[in-house]
């Protein structure tokens, strides 16, 4: 399975997690109180299909905003998420970073 597909699966799984969906719904109630719960929750539950509808550049941008780097090791793939204080995008490999800690590069 290609690395990009594995990363996408991890992104979708993380964003579809019940605690994340609940957190987003709670936040949206404050930001846009006119939205109903199904208007917020259903798209989050269908992220995999919604993501496929995005242009490739937007798919990549979403990945860059959400994950810090992709770590490929013998034990599998790890995609640490960005914290709230991290910059929104780091498009290239950082100098001095180990070769197996690649950041997603959209060209």
N, CA and C of each residue as an Amber inpcrd file, in Angstrom:
protein
   321
   0.8510000  -1.1790000   0.0000000   0.0000000   0.0000000   0.0000000
   0.8970000   1.2420000   0.0000000   0.6170000   2.2220000  -0.8530000
   1.4390000   3.4410000  -0.9190000   1.4010000   4.2280000   0.3980000
   2.5040000   4.9010000   0.6810000   2.6130000   5.6900000   1.9040000
   1.5130000   6.7390000   1.9680000   1.2220000   7.3920000   0.8450000
   0.2030000   8.4420000   0.8310000  -1.1470000   7.9120000   1.2960000
  -1.4740000   6.6910000   0.8810000  -2.7630000   6.0940000   1.2760000
  -2.7830000   5.7850000   2.7670000  -1.6540000   5.2970000   3.2940000
  -1.5730000   5.0200000   4.7290000  -1.7060000   6.3010000   5.5510000
  -1.0620000   7.3660000   5.0870000  -1.1560000   8.6540000   5.7700000
  -2.5980000   9.1550000   5.7340000  -3.2340000   9.0450000   4.5770000
  -4.6210000   9.4750000   4.4380000  -5.5190000   8.7030000   5.3940000
  -5.3220000   7.4100000   5.5070000  -6.1180000   6.6040000   6.4270000
  -5.9600000   7.0910000   7.8600000  -4.7330000   7.4300000   8.2470000
  -4.5110000   7.9160000   9.6080000  -5.1640000   9.2730000   9.8310000
  -5.1150000  10.1480000   8.8410000  -5.7530000  11.4650000   8.9650000
  -7.2570000  11.3080000   9.1280000  -7.8660000  10.5080000   8.2670000
  -9.3150000  10.3050000   8.3200000  -9.7190000   9.6640000   9.6450000
  -8.9630000   8.6670000  10.0990000  -9.2720000   8.0070000  11.3670000
  -9.1800000   8.9920000  12.5300000  -8.1470000   9.8300000  12.5250000
  -7.9780000  10.7990000  13.6120000  -9.1150000  11.8170000  13.6290000
  -9.4850000  12.3320000  12.4630000 -10.5370000  13.3520000  12.3970000
 -11.9320000  12.7710000  12.6120000 -12.0760000  11.4710000  12.4430000
 -13.3690000  10.8220000  12.6230000 -13.5470000  10.2630000  14.0320000
 -12.5230000  10.3670000  14.8460000 -12.6010000   9.8430000  16.2120000
 -13.7230000  10.5490000  16.9750000 -14.4890000   9.8050000  17.7560000
 -15.6370000  10.3980000  18.4620000 -15.3010000  11.6350000  19.2940000
 -14.1690000  11.6260000  19.9920000 -13.8390000  12.7850000  20.8300000
 -13.5180000  14.0200000  19.9790000 -12.9590000  13.8210000  18.7950000
 -12.6790000  14.9410000  17.8940000 -13.9820000  15.4870000  17.3210000
 -14.8600000  14.5890000  16.8870000 -16.1540000  15.0060000  16.3400000
 -16.9340000  15.7890000  17.3960000 -16.9410000  15.3030000  18.6240000
 -17.6440000  15.9910000  19.7130000 -17.0300000  17.3530000  19.9930000
 -15.7140000  17.4190000  19.9530000 -15.0290000  18.6890000  20.1850000
 -15.3670000  19.7120000  19.1000000 -15.3600000  19.2560000  17.8520000
 -15.7000000  20.1530000  16.7430000 -17.1490000  20.6180000  16.8670000
 -18.0520000  19.7000000  17.1800000 -19.4620000  20.0700000  17.3390000
 -19.6130000  21.1100000  18.4520000 -18.9380000  20.9040000  19.5690000
 -19.0040000  21.8610000  20.6730000 -18.4910000  23.2350000  20.2700000
 -17.4010000  23.2610000  19.5420000 -16.8250000  24.5350000  19.0860000
 -17.7370000  25.2240000  18.0710000 -18.2990000  24.4480000  17.1590000
 -19.1790000  25.0170000  16.1380000 -20.4600000  25.5980000  16.7410000
 -20.9040000  25.0560000  17.8640000 -22.0880000  25.6130000  18.5300000
 -21.8290000  27.0510000  18.9710000 -20.5900000  27.3600000  19.3180000
 -20.2330000  28.7190000  19.7370000 -19.9730000  29.6310000  18.5420000
 -19.3360000  29.0860000  17.5140000 -18.9710000  29.9000000  16.3580000
 -20.1590000  30.1350000  15.4280000 -20.9070000  29.0750000  15.1480000
 -22.0560000  29.1400000  14.2280000 -23.2510000  28.4560000  14.8800000
 -23.9170000  29.1030000  15.8140000 -25.0240000  28.4600000  16.5280000
 -26.2040000  28.0840000  15.6300000 -26.2470000  28.6340000  14.4280000
 -27.3460000  28.3110000  13.5180000 -27.2050000  26.9190000  12.8930000
 -26.0080000  26.3250000  12.9470000 -25.7950000  24.9960000  12.3830000
 -26.3770000  23.9210000  13.2920000 -26.9330000  22.9020000  12.6710000
 -27.4650000  21.7760000  13.4400000 -26.3750000  20.7260000  13.6260000
 -26.5950000  19.8390000  14.5730000 -25.6140000  18.7810000  14.8150000
 -25.3830000  17.9270000  13.5640000 -26.4320000  17.4970000  12.8380000
 -26.1700000  16.7160000  11.6180000 -25.3690000  17.4760000  10.5630000
 -25.5460000  18.7910000  10.4890000 -24.7910000  19.5750000   9.5120000
 -23.2970000  19.5670000   9.8120000 -22.9370000  19.3740000  11.0570000
 -21.5230000  19.3520000  11.4490000 -20.9940000  17.9180000  11.5190000
 -21.7460000  17.0380000  12.1410000 -21.2720000  15.6870000  12.4320000
 -21.2490000  14.7870000  11.1920000 -22.2650000  14.8330000  10.3740000
 -22.3180000  13.9390000   9.2130000 -21.1490000  14.1370000   8.2430000
 -20.7880000  15.3700000   7.8890000 -19.6010000  15.5170000   7.0220000
 -18.3260000  14.9770000   7.6650000 -18.2060000  15.1140000   8.9730000
 -17.0080000  14.5940000   9.6340000 -16.9760000  13.0670000   9.5660000
 -18.1370000  12.4470000   9.6530000 -18.2010000  10.9830000   9.5560000
 -17.9390000  10.5080000   8.1320000 -18.0970000  11.3850000   7.1660000
 -17.8780000  11.0390000   5.7550000 -16.6150000  11.6910000   5.2020000
 -15.6330000  11.9110000   6.0490000 -14.4100000  12.6060000   5.6220000
 -13.6850000  11.9070000   4.4880000 -13.6720000  10.5900000   4.4910000
 -12.9430000   9.8760000   3.4420000 -13.5030000  10.2180000   2.0680000
 -14.8190000  10.2170000   1.9450000 -15.4080000  10.5260000   0.6340000
 -15.2910000  12.0110000   0.3200000 -15.4140000  12.8680000   1.3300000
 -15.2710000  14.3000000   1.0910000 -13.8440000  14.6490000   0.6730000
 -12.8650000  14.0010000   1.2730000 -11.4700000  14.2800000   0.9550000
 -11.1730000  13.9580000  -0.5070000 -11.7530000  12.8700000  -1.0160000
 -11.5270000  12.4840000  -2.4150000 -12.0620000  13.5300000  -3.3890000
 -13.0080000  14.3410000  -2.9540000 -13.5790000  15.3740000  -3.8220000
 -12.7010000  16.6250000  -3.9050000 -11.7370000  16.7470000  -3.0140000
 -10.8440000  17.9040000  -3.0270000  -9.8060000  17.7710000  -4.1390000
  -9.3440000  18.9070000  -4.6390000  -8.2330000  18.8990000  -5.5820000
  -6.9950000  18.3640000  -4.8690000  -6.0760000  17.7220000  -5.5880000
  -4.8690000  17.1840000  -4.9540000  -4.1010000  18.2110000  -4.1280000
  -4.0150000  19.4420000  -4.5980000  -3.2940000  20.4660000  -3.8360000
  -3.9720000  20.7250000  -2.4920000  -5.3040000  20.6980000  -2.4640000
  -6.0230000  20.9000000  -1.2030000  -5.8900000  19.6880000  -0.2930000
  -5.8550000  18.4970000  -0.8700000  -5.6320000  17.2930000  -0.0690000
  -4.2760000  17.3760000   0.6220000  -3.2790000  17.8230000  -0.1210000
  -1.9340000  17.9590000   0.4180000  -1.8830000  19.0450000   1.4860000
  -2.5200000  20.1610000   1.2150000  -2.5480000  21.2620000   2.1820000
  -3.1910000  20.8110000   3.4830000  -4.2660000  20.0590000   3.3990000
  -4.9270000  19.5330000   4.5880000  -3.9770000  18.6380000   5.3820000
  -3.2520000  17.7690000   4.6750000  -2.2930000  16.8920000   5.3470000
  -1.2080000  17.7110000   6.0350000  -0.6970000  18.7320000   5.3630000
   0.3570000  19.5670000   5.9500000  -0.1290000  20.3290000   7.1770000
  -1.3730000  20.7420000   7.1580000  -1.9150000  21.4690000   8.3040000
  -2.1200000  20.5610000   9.5150000  -2.3720000  19.2890000   9.2700000
  -2.7330000  18.3820000  10.3440000  -1.5880000  17.5710000  10.9230000
  -0.6190000  17.2160000  10.0900000   0.4420000  16.3520000  10.6070000
   1.7930000  17.0430000  10.5340000   2.6000000  16.7290000  11.5150000
   3.9200000  17.3520000  11.6120000   4.9120000  16.7180000  10.6420000
   4.9330000  15.3890000  10.6070000   5.8600000  14.6710000   9.7370000
   5.3670000  13.2300000   9.6230000   5.9430000  12.5250000   8.6860000
   5.6630000  11.1050000   8.5270000   6.9380000  10.3620000   8.8890000
   6.8290000   9.4660000   9.8580000   7.9790000   8.6880000  10.2970000
   7.7630000   7.2510000   9.8280000   8.6900000   6.7660000   9.0310000
   8.6240000   5.3970000   8.5330000   9.6770000   4.6010000   9.2720000
   9.2420000   3.5600000   9.9680000  10.1620000   2.7350000  10.7440000
   9.7890000   1.2680000  10.5360000  10.6180000   0.3830000  11.0860000
  10.3470000  -1.0460000  10.9580000   8.9860000  -1.4180000  11.5430000
   8.5840000  -0.7240000  12.5920000   7.3240000  -1.0350000  13.2600000
   6.0940000  -0.4620000  12.5840000   6.2610000   0.2940000  11.5280000
   5.1080000   0.8510000  10.8340000   5.2760000   2.3230000  10.5360000
   4.1520000   2.9810000  10.3710000   4.0950000   4.3840000   9.9770000
   3.5460000   5.2050000  11.1310000   4.1650000   6.3350000  11.4020000
   3.6860000   7.2240000  12.4550000   3.5470000   8.6260000  11.8750000
   2.4250000   9.2720000  12.1860000   2.1510000  10.6260000  11.6980000
   1.8060000  11.5180000  12.8830000   2.8090000  12.0430000  13.5870000
   2.5030000  12.9140000  14.7190000   1.7250000  14.1450000  14.2610000
   0.6660000  14.4620000  14.9940000  -0.1430000  15.6300000  14.6470000
   0.5130000  16.9010000  15.1520000   0.1950000  17.9850000  14.4820000
   0.7020000  19.2900000  14.8940000  -0.0270000  19.7380000  16.1530000
   0.6970000  20.4640000  16.9900000   0.0460000  21.0860000  18.1360000
  -0.5410000  22.4120000  17.6730000  -1.3200000  23.0340000  18.5210000
  -1.9550000  24.3010000  18.1570000  -0.9500000  25.4190000  17.9260000
   0.2560000  25.2880000  18.4840000   1.2240000  26.3780000  18.3570000
   2.2210000  26.1790000  17.2200000   2.1840000  25.0150000  16.5670000
   3.0920000  24.7780000  15.4470000   2.7070000  25.6460000  14.2600000
   3.6750000  25.9520000  13.3940000   3.3300000  26.6780000  12.1770000
   2.4120000  25.8090000  11.3200000   1.5650000  26.4100000  10.5070000
   0.5950000  25.6290000   9.7560000   1.1690000  24.7820000   8.6410000
   2.3630000  25.0720000   8.1860000   2.8700000  24.3110000   7.0470000
   4.3870000  24.3580000   7.0140000   4.9960000  23.1930000   6.8740000
   6.4320000  23.1000000   6.6440000   6.6100000  22.1810000   5.4490000
   6.7390000  22.7400000   4.2450000   6.6630000  21.9270000   3.0460000
   7.8820000  21.0880000   2.6930000   9.0100000  21.2630000   3.3260000
  10.2080000  20.5200000   2.9280000  10.8320000  19.8240000   4.1220000
  11.8080000  18.9830000   3.8550000  12.5200000  18.2920000   4.9270000
  13.4100000  19.2900000   5.6530000  13.3280000  19.2900000   6.9670000
  14.1530000  20.1900000   7.7700000  15.6140000  19.7610000   7.7150000
  16.5510000  20.7110000   7.6730000  17.9700000  20.3510000   7.7110000
  18.2900000  19.6010000   8.9970000  19.0430000  18.5490000   8.8740000
  19.4460000  17.7790000  10.0480000  18.4340000  16.7330000  10.4620000
  17.2890000  16.6750000   9.8290000  16.2840000  15.6850000  10.1880000
  16.7220000  14.3320000   9.6450000  16.4700000  13.2880000  10.4100000
  16.8110000  11.9490000   9.9500000  16.0940000  11.6440000   8.6430000
  16.7080000  10.8240000   7.8220000  16.1620000  10.5240000   6.4970000
  14.7930000   9.8650000   6.5710000  14.5160000   9.1420000   7.6710000
  13.2240000   8.4710000   7.7460000  12.1390000   9.3480000   8.3590000
  12.4310000  10.5930000   8.6370000  11.4310000  11.5180000   9.1840000
  11.0980000  12.5440000   8.1200000  10.4560000  12.1140000   7.0700000
  10.1480000  12.9880000   5.9410000   8.8750000  13.7750000   6.2140000
   8.8600000  15.0080000   5.7790000   7.6440000  15.8020000   5.8200000
   6.9720000  15.6710000   4.4680000   5.6840000  15.7710000   4.4780000
   4.9520000  15.7000000   3.2190000   5.3430000  16.8750000   2.3650000
   5.7050000  16.6080000   1.1330000   6.1190000  17.6530000   0.1960000
   5.1990000  17.6070000  -1.0080000   4.4540000  18.6730000  -1.2130000
   3.4910000  18.7170000  -2.3130000   4.0880000  19.3260000  -3.5590000
   5.3610000  19.5210000  -3.5680000   5.9900000  20.0490000  -4.7690000
   6.0580000  21.4960000  -4.7020000
